[in-house]
XYZ file of C-alpha atoms in Angstrom:
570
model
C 1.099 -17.508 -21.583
C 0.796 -19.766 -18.444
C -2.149 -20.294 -16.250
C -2.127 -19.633 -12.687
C -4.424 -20.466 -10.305
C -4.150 -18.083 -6.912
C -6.499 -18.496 -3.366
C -5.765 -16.562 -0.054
C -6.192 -18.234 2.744
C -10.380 -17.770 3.655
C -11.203 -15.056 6.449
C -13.423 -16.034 8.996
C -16.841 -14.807 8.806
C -16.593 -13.330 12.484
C -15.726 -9.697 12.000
C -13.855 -7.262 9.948
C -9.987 -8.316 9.812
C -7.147 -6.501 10.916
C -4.273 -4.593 8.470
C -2.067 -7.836 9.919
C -4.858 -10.213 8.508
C -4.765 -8.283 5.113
C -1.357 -8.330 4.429
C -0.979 -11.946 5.825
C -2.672 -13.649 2.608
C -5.375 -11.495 0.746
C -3.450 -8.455 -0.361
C -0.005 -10.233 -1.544
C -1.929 -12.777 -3.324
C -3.650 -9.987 -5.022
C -0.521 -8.312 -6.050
C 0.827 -11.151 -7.723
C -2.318 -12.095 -9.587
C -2.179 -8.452 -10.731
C 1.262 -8.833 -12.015
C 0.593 -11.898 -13.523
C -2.384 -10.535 -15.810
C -0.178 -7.473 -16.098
C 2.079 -10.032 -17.817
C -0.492 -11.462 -20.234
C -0.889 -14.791 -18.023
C -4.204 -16.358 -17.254
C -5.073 -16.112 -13.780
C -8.156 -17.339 -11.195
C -7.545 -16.210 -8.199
C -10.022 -17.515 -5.528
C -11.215 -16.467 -2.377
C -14.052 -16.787 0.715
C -15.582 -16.426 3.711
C -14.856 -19.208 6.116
C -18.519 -19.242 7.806
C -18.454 -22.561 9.869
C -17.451 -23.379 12.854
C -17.579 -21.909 16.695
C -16.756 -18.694 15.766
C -19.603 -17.926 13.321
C -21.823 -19.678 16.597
C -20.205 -16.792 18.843
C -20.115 -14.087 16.525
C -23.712 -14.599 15.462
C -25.238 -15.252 19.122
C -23.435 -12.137 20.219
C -24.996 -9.814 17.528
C -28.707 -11.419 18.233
C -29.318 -13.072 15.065
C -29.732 -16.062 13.233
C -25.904 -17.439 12.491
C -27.247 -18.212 8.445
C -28.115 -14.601 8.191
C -25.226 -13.082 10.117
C -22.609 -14.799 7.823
C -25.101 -13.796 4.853
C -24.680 -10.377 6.160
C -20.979 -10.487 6.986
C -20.372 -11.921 4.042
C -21.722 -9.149 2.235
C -19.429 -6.656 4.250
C -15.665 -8.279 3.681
C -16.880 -8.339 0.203
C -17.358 -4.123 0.361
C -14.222 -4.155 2.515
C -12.360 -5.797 -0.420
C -13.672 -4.065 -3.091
C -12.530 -1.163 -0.912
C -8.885 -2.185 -1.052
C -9.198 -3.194 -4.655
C -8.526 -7.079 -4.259
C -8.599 -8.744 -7.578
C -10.700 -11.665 -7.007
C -12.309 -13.510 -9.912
C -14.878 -14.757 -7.593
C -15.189 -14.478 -3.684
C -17.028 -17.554 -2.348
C -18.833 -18.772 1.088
C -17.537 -22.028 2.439
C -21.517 -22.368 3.826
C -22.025 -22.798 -0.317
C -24.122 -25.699 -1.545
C -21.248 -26.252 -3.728
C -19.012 -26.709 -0.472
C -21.377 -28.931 1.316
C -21.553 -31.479 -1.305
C -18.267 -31.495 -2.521
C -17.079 -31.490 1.513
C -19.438 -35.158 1.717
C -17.785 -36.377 -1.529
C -14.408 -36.108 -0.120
C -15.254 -37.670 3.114
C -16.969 -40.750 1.703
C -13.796 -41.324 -0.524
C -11.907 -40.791 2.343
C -13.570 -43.548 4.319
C -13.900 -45.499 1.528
C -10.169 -45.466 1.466
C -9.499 -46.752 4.840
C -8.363 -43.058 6.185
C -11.491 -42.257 8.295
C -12.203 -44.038 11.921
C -14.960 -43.819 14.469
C -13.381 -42.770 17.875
C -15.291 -42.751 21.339
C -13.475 -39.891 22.772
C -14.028 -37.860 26.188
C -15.207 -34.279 25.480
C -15.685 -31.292 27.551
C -19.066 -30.850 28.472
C -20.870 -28.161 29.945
C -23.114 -28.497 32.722
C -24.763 -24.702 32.565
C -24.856 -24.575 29.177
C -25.881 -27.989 28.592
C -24.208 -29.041 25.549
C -20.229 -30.214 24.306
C -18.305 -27.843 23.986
C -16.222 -27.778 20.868
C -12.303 -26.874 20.534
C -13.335 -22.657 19.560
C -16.416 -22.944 23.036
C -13.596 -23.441 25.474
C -10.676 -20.970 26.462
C -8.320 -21.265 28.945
C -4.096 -20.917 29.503
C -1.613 -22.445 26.965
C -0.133 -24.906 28.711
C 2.856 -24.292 26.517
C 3.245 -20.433 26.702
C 0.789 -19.733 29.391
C -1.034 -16.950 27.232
C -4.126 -16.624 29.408
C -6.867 -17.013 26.242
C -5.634 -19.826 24.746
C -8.665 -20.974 22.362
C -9.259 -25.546 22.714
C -7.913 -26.317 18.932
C -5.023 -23.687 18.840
C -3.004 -20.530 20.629
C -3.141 -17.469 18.741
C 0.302 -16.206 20.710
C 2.675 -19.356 20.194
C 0.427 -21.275 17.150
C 0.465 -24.523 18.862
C -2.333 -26.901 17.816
C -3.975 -27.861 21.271
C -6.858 -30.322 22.045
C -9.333 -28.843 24.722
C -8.511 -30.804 27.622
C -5.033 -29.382 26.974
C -6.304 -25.914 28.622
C -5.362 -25.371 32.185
C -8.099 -23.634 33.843
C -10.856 -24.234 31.237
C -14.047 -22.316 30.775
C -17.246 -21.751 28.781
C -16.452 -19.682 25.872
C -20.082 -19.094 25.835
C -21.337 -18.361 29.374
C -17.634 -18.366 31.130
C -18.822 -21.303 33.641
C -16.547 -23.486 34.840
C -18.871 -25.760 36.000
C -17.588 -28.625 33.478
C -16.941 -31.895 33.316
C -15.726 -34.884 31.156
C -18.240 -37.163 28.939
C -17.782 -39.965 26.325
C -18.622 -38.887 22.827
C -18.119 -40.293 19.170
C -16.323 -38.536 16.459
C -14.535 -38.944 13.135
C -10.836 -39.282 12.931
C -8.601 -38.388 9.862
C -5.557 -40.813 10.037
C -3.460 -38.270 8.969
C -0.561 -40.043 10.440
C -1.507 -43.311 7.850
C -0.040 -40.627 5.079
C 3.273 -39.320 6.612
C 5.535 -41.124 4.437
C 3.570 -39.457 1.101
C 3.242 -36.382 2.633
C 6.757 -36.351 3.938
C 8.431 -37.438 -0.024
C 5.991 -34.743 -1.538
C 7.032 -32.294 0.826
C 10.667 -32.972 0.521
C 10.051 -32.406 -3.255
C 9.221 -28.681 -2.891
C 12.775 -27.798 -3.123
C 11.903 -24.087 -3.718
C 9.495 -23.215 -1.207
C 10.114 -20.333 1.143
C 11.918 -21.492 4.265
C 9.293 -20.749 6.891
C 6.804 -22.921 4.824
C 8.908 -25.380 4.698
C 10.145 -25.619 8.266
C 6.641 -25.471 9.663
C 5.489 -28.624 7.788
C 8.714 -30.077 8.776
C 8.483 -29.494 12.496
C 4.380 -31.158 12.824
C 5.642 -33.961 10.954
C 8.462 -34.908 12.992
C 8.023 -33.382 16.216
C 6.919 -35.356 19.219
C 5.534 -38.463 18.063
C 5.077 -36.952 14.340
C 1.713 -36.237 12.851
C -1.176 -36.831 14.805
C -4.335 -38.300 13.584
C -7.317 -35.562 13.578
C -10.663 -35.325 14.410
C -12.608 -33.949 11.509
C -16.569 -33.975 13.373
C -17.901 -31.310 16.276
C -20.719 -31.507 18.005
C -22.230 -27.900 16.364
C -25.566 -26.628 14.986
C -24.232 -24.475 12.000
C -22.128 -26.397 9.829
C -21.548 -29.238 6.796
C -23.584 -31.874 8.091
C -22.005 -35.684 8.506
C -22.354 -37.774 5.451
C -20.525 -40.287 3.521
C -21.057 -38.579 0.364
C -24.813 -38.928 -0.360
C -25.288 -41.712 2.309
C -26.200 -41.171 6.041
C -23.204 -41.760 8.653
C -24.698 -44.233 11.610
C -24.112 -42.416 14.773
C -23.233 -38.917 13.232
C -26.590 -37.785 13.128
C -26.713 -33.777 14.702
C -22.825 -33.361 14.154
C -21.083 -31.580 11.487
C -17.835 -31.480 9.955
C -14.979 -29.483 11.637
C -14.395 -26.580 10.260
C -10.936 -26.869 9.628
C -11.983 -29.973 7.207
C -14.441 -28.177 4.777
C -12.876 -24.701 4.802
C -9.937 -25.706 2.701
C -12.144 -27.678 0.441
C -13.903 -24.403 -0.934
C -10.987 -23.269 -2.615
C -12.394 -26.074 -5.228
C -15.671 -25.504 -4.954
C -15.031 -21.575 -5.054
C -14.223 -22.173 -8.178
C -17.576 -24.007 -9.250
C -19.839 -20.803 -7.562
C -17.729 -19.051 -10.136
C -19.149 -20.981 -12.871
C -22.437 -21.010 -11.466
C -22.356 -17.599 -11.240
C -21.859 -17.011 -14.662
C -18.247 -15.624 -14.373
C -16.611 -18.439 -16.211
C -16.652 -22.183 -17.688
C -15.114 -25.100 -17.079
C -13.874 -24.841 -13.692
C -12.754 -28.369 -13.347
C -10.334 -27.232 -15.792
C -8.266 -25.340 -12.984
C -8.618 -28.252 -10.555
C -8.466 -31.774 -11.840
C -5.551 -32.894 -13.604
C -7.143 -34.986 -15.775
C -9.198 -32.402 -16.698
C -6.362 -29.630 -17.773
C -5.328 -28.810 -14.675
C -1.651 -30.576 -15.090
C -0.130 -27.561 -16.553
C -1.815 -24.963 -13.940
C 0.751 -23.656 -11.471
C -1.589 -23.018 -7.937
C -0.073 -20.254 -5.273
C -1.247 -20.508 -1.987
C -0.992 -17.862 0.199
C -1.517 -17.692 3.869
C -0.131 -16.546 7.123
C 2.756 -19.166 9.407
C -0.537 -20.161 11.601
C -2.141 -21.270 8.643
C 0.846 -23.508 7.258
C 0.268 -26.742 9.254
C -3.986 -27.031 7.835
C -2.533 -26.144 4.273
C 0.907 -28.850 4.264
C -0.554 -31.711 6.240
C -4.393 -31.991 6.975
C -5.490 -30.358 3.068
C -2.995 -32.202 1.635
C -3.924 -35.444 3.382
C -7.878 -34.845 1.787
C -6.640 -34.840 -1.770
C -4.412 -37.446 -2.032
C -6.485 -39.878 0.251
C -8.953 -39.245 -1.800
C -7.718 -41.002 -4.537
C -8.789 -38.553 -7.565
C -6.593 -36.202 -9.605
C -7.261 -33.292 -7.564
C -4.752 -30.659 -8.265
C -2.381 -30.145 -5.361
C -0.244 -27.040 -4.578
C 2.642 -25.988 -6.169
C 4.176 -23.077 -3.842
C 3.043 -21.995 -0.739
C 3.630 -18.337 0.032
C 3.647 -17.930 4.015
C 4.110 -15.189 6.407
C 5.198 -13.854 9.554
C 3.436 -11.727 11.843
C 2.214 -8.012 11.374
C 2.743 -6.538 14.780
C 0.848 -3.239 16.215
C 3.000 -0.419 18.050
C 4.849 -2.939 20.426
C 2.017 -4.952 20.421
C -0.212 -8.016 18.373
C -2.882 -6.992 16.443
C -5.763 -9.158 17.264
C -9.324 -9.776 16.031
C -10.192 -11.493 19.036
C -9.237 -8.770 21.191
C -9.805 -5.822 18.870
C -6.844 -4.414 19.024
C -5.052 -2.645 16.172
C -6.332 -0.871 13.065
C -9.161 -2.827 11.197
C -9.740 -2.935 7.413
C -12.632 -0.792 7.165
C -11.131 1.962 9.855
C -8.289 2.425 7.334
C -10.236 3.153 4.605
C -12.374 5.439 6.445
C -9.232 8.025 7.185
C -6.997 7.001 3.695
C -7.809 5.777 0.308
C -6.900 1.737 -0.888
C -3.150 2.849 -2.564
C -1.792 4.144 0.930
C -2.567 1.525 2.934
C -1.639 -1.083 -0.368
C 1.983 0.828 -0.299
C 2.741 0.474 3.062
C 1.927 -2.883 4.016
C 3.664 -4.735 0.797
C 6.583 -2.531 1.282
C 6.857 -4.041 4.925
C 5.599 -7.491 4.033
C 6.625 -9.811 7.070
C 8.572 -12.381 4.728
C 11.674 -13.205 6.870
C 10.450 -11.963 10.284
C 7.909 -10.343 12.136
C 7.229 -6.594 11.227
C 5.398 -3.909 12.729
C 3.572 -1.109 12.028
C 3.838 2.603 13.570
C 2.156 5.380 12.947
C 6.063 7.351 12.207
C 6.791 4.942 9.977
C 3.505 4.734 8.133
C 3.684 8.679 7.672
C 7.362 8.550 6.757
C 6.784 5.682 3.728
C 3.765 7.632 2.460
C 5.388 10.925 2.227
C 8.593 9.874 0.943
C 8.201 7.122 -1.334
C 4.495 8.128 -2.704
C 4.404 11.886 -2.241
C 7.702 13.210 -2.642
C 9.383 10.361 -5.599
C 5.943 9.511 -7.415
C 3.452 11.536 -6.833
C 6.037 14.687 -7.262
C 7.822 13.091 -10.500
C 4.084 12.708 -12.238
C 3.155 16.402 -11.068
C 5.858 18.170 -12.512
C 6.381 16.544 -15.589
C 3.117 17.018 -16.969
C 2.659 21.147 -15.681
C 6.075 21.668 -17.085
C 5.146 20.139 -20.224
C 1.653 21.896 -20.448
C 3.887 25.595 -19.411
C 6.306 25.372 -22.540
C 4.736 22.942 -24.806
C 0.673 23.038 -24.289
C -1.101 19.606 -23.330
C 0.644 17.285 -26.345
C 3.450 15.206 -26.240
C 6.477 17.730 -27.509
C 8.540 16.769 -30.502
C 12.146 17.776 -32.000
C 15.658 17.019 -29.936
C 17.680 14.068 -30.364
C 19.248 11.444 -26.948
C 22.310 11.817 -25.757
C 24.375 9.855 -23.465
C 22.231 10.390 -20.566
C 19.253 8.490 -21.931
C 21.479 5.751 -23.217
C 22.774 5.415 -19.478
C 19.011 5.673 -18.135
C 17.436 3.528 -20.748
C 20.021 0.838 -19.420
C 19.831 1.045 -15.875
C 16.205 1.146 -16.456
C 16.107 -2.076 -17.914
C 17.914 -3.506 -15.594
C 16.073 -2.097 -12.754
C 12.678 -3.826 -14.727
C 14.665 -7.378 -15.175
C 15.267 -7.503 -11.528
C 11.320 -6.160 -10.449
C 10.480 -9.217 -12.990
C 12.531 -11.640 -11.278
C 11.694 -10.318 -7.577
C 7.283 -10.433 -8.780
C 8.366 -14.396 -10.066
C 9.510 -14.768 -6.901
C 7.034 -13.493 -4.738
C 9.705 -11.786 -3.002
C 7.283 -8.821 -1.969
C 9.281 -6.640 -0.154
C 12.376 -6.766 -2.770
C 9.930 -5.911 -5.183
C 8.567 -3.354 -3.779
C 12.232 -1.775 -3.671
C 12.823 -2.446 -7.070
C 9.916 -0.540 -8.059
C 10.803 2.699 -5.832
C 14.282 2.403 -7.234
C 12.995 2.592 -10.708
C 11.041 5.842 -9.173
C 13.932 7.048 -7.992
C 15.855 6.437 -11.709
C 13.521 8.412 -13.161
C 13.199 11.327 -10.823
C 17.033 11.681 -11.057
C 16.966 11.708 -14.573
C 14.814 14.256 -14.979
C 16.598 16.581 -11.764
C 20.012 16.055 -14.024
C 18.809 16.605 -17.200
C 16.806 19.912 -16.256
C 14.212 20.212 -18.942
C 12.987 23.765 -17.249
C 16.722 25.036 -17.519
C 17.753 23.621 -21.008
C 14.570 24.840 -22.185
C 15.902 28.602 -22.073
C 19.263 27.398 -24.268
C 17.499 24.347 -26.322
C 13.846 24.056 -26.440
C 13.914 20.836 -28.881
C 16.373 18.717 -26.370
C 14.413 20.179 -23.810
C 11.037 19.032 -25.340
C 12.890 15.386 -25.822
C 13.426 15.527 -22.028
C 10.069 16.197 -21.260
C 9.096 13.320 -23.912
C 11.792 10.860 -22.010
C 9.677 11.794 -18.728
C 6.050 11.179 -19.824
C 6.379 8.180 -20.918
C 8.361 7.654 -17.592
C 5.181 8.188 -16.166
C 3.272 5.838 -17.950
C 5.722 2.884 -17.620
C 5.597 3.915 -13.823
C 2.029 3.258 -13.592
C 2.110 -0.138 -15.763
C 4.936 -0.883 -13.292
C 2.918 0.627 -10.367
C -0.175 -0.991 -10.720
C -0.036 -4.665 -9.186
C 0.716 -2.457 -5.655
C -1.344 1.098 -5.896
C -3.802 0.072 -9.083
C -5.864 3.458 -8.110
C -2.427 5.611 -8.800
C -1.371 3.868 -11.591
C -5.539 4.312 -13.144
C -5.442 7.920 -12.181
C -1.747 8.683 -14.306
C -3.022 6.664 -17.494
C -6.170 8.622 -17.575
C -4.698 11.792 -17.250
C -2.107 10.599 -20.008
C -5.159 9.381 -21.948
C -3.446 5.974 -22.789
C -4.875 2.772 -22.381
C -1.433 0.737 -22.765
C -1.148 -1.107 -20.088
C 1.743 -3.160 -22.568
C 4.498 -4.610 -19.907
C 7.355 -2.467 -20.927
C 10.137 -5.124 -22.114
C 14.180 -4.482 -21.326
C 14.889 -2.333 -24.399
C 14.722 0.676 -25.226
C 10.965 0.802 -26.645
C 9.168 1.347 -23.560
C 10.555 4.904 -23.137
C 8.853 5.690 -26.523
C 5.227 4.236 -26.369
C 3.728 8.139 -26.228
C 4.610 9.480 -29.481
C 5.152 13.262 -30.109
C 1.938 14.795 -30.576
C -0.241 12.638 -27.836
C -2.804 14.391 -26.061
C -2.235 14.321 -21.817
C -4.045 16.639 -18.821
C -2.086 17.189 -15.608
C -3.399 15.217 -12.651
C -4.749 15.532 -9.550
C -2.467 15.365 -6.751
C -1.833 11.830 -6.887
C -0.439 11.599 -3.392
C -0.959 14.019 -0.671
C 1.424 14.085 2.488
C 0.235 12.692 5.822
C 0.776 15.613 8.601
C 1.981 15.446 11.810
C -1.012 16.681 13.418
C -3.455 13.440 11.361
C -0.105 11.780 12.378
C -1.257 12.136 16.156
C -4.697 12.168 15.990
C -5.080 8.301 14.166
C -2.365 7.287 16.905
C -4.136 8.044 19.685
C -7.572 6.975 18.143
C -6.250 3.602 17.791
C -4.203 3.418 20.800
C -6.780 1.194 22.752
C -9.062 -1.892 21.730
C -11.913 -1.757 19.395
C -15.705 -2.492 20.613
């Protein structure tokens, strides 16, 4: 058994995320911790709500209230909405934690202490209507490398390039929309990131076997242009960690807090203290300090591409300057872009179909299906309503929800509600018991992987194996010549449905819950490559038939959620 310790990268606290969001980070980091515990491993897997920063300031002035008890409240709901979708998490955090705020000081006074922090006088946007600097997130304007006409000051959501604020041509309030600003000199903290290129360049080059698009990311801000830039880590903002150098007072800091993009990464450790604290589990310096235990964890990031820069240089850059045996990543999962029916989806525009308006028209398992069977891994994918209806009705309805269906009614026609006995294999379960297993070995290697969408088609192909076993071997037609090798037919395809649901489970855990209960079994036991797992329900075991596990999406729902969420939320 190994230990694995799993986070997804932190949603912001500002509204309910997109399906693009979901299947970015949250839900294929839950799939793999599920297959990991499915496999007997030990697994914390870690998440939050990123609740600094401009747009928690935004998001809370715009709804009227206080911004501590709008991310209190907010926090509350993307912890329904992921209960909702049945993420796994051992303990989902707030980066506004006490936890966070102290451990986010400790890491900047070792930082400074290190050399690795400077003072910089800097000139800053300020302005003059609203009467305050305006942070990166307060000021939108055009990319000046793509032109994209709501470019935000620290980065552009439609080309991902990291931008300063004066970068924006045609600048303006993000909170009033003046553009009645001007230049002042202000004083901020620096990260000299760029002091740590050559060790974050040799420990990059030594994660031989991460994905491509990780790779190439961290590649391209460490040599491009003039090669990684020094960053300021300090914003003039009310609602955030406040400036200290550890316990001590900073000199000239007072009223500023720590960028947001310093102290959200940091709560992946100190997510995992609030799960101590909350009485879910011990030791948690166990899963983050090497000299602690943490030498023989394996940690999984996972995140989507715009993420990859924060998580390979400027994270990175926090533990090691620090000087303490903080664990660092091992892989980094990354993806591409979720597009919307020829379009973006978009939080900041509303646009595209939002967590908790799926699960208002379709339970956690269809939407689960679809997006890890079209995980953006190489390239960009998008969603359509066609092909949504197409995957559910095929692949859930008509291979697994069918298969479970009409096994267990033909089984309770001829042979009651029990596991039948009597009839001997033949040549035909030899053949499927082997393809089977090799089918299994290659879903095993593809999970190990994290290859999500080659996983995903291993798993329908062992749906598939088993519906065309049981189409050739015609229980309901040898049962008229041979009711005992028909009743070992029927056998072979019960337990087919319980090693599809142990299978199953990691990517539609409500299906796979719903089969075992109405086989009464509780073992979940990862079927291994022989000829065992076909055999786990003996002759004689009690089983109901099912609800329908999967019901088909018409054409006329088809059309009515298309045009619903044709335009832009409110």
């Amino acid at each position: 058994m190994a230990r694995h310790l799993i986070t997804s990268a932190i949603p912001y606290i500002n509204g309910i995320k997109h399906l693009g969001n979901l299947v970015g980070s949250q839900l294929p980091a839950d799939l793999y911790a599920r297959y990991l515990r499915g496999r007997g491993h030990e697994v914390l897997f870690l998440c939050a709500t990123d609740e600094h920063g401009t747009p928690a300031e935004l998001a809370a002035a715009k709804a009227g209230k206080p911004v501590d008890v709008f991310c209190a409240e907010m926090h509350g709901v993307q912890a329904g909405i992921a209960k909702g979708f049945r993420l796994s998490f051992d303990h989902f955090g707030r980066s506004s934690s006490a936890q966070n705020r102290l451990l986010t000081q400790h890491f900047a006074g070792r930082l400074a202490d290190a050399g690795l922090i400077e003072e910089v006088s800097e000139k800053q946007v300020f302005s003059i209507t609203d009467n305050r600097f305006l942070p990166d997130r307060y000021i939108e304007g055009t990319c000046p490398n793509c032109g994209y006409e709501k470019a935000r000051g620290d980065q552009c959501e439609n080309c991902t390039k990291q931008l300063d604020p004066t970068d924006l041509i045609n600048p303006r309030s993000a909170i009033s929309g003046s553009t009645d600003l001007e230049v002042r000199e202000t004083k901020h903290l620096y990260l000299r990131q760029s002091a740590m290129r050559q060790q974050l360049t040799d420990w990059i080059d030594s994660k031989t076997d991460w994905p491509i698009l990780t790779t190439s990311i961290a590649k391209k801000w460490l040599n491009d242009g003039d090669g990684l830039q020094d960053r300021g880590i300090t914003r003039d903002l009310f609602w955030g960690v406040p400036v200290k150098r550890g316990t001590e007072e900073w000199p000239g800091m007072e009223g500023k807090v720590f960028y947001v993009w310093f102290d959200a990464p940091i709560e992946y450790i100190a997510c995992a203290q609030e799960w101590q604290d909350a009485g879910k589990g011990t030791d948690w310096e166990r899963w983050w300090r090497t000299d602690k235990g943490a030498a023989d964890v394996r940690y999984t990031q996972f995140m989507g591409k715009d993420n990859v820069p924060f998580h390979t240089l400027s994270f990175p850059v926090t533990i090691l300057g620090s000087g303490e045996p903080w664990k660092l990543v091992d892989y980094i999962k990354s993806f591409n872009y979720l597009n919307y029916d020829g379009g973006q989806f978009s939080t900041s525009q509303g646009r595209g179909v939002f967590m908790d308006q799926a699960l208002s028209i379709l339970p956690p398992d269809y939407w689960r299906w679809w997006l890890l069977s079209h995980a953006p891994e190489s390239a960009d994918s998008e969603f359509t309503w066609e092909n949504f209806q197409t995957s559910v009705n095929k692949d859930l309805a008509d291979v697994l929800g069918n298969f479970v269906s009409r096994v267990t009614k033909f089984c309770r026609s001829k042979y009651g509600e029990a596991v039948p006995e009597g009839g001997e294999w033949s040549n035909r379960e030899d053949a499927l018991s082997i393809e089977l297993a090799a089918r299994i070995g290659s879903y095993q290697a593809n999970m190990d992987a994290i290859e999500v969408r080659k996983a995903a088609a291993d798993l329908r192909a062992i749906w598939v194996a088993g519906n065309e076993y049981i189409q050739s071997a015609g229980p309901w037609t040898t049962f008229k010549t041979d009711p005992a090798k028909a009743a070992m037919q029927t056998r072979i395809g019960l337990n087919l449905a319980r090693i599809f649901a142990v299978l199953s489970r990691p990517f539609i855990p409500d299906a796979a819950l719903e089969i075992m209960a109405a086989l009464k079994s509780e073992d979940w036991t990862w079927p291994d490559t022989d000829t065992s797992f076909l055999e786990s329900l003996p002759a004689g075991h009690a089983f109901t038939v099912p609800e329908v596990t999967f019901r088909k999406i018409t054409d006329d729902e088809r059309a009515d959620w298309q045009q619903r969420f044709a335009g832009v939320r409110t």
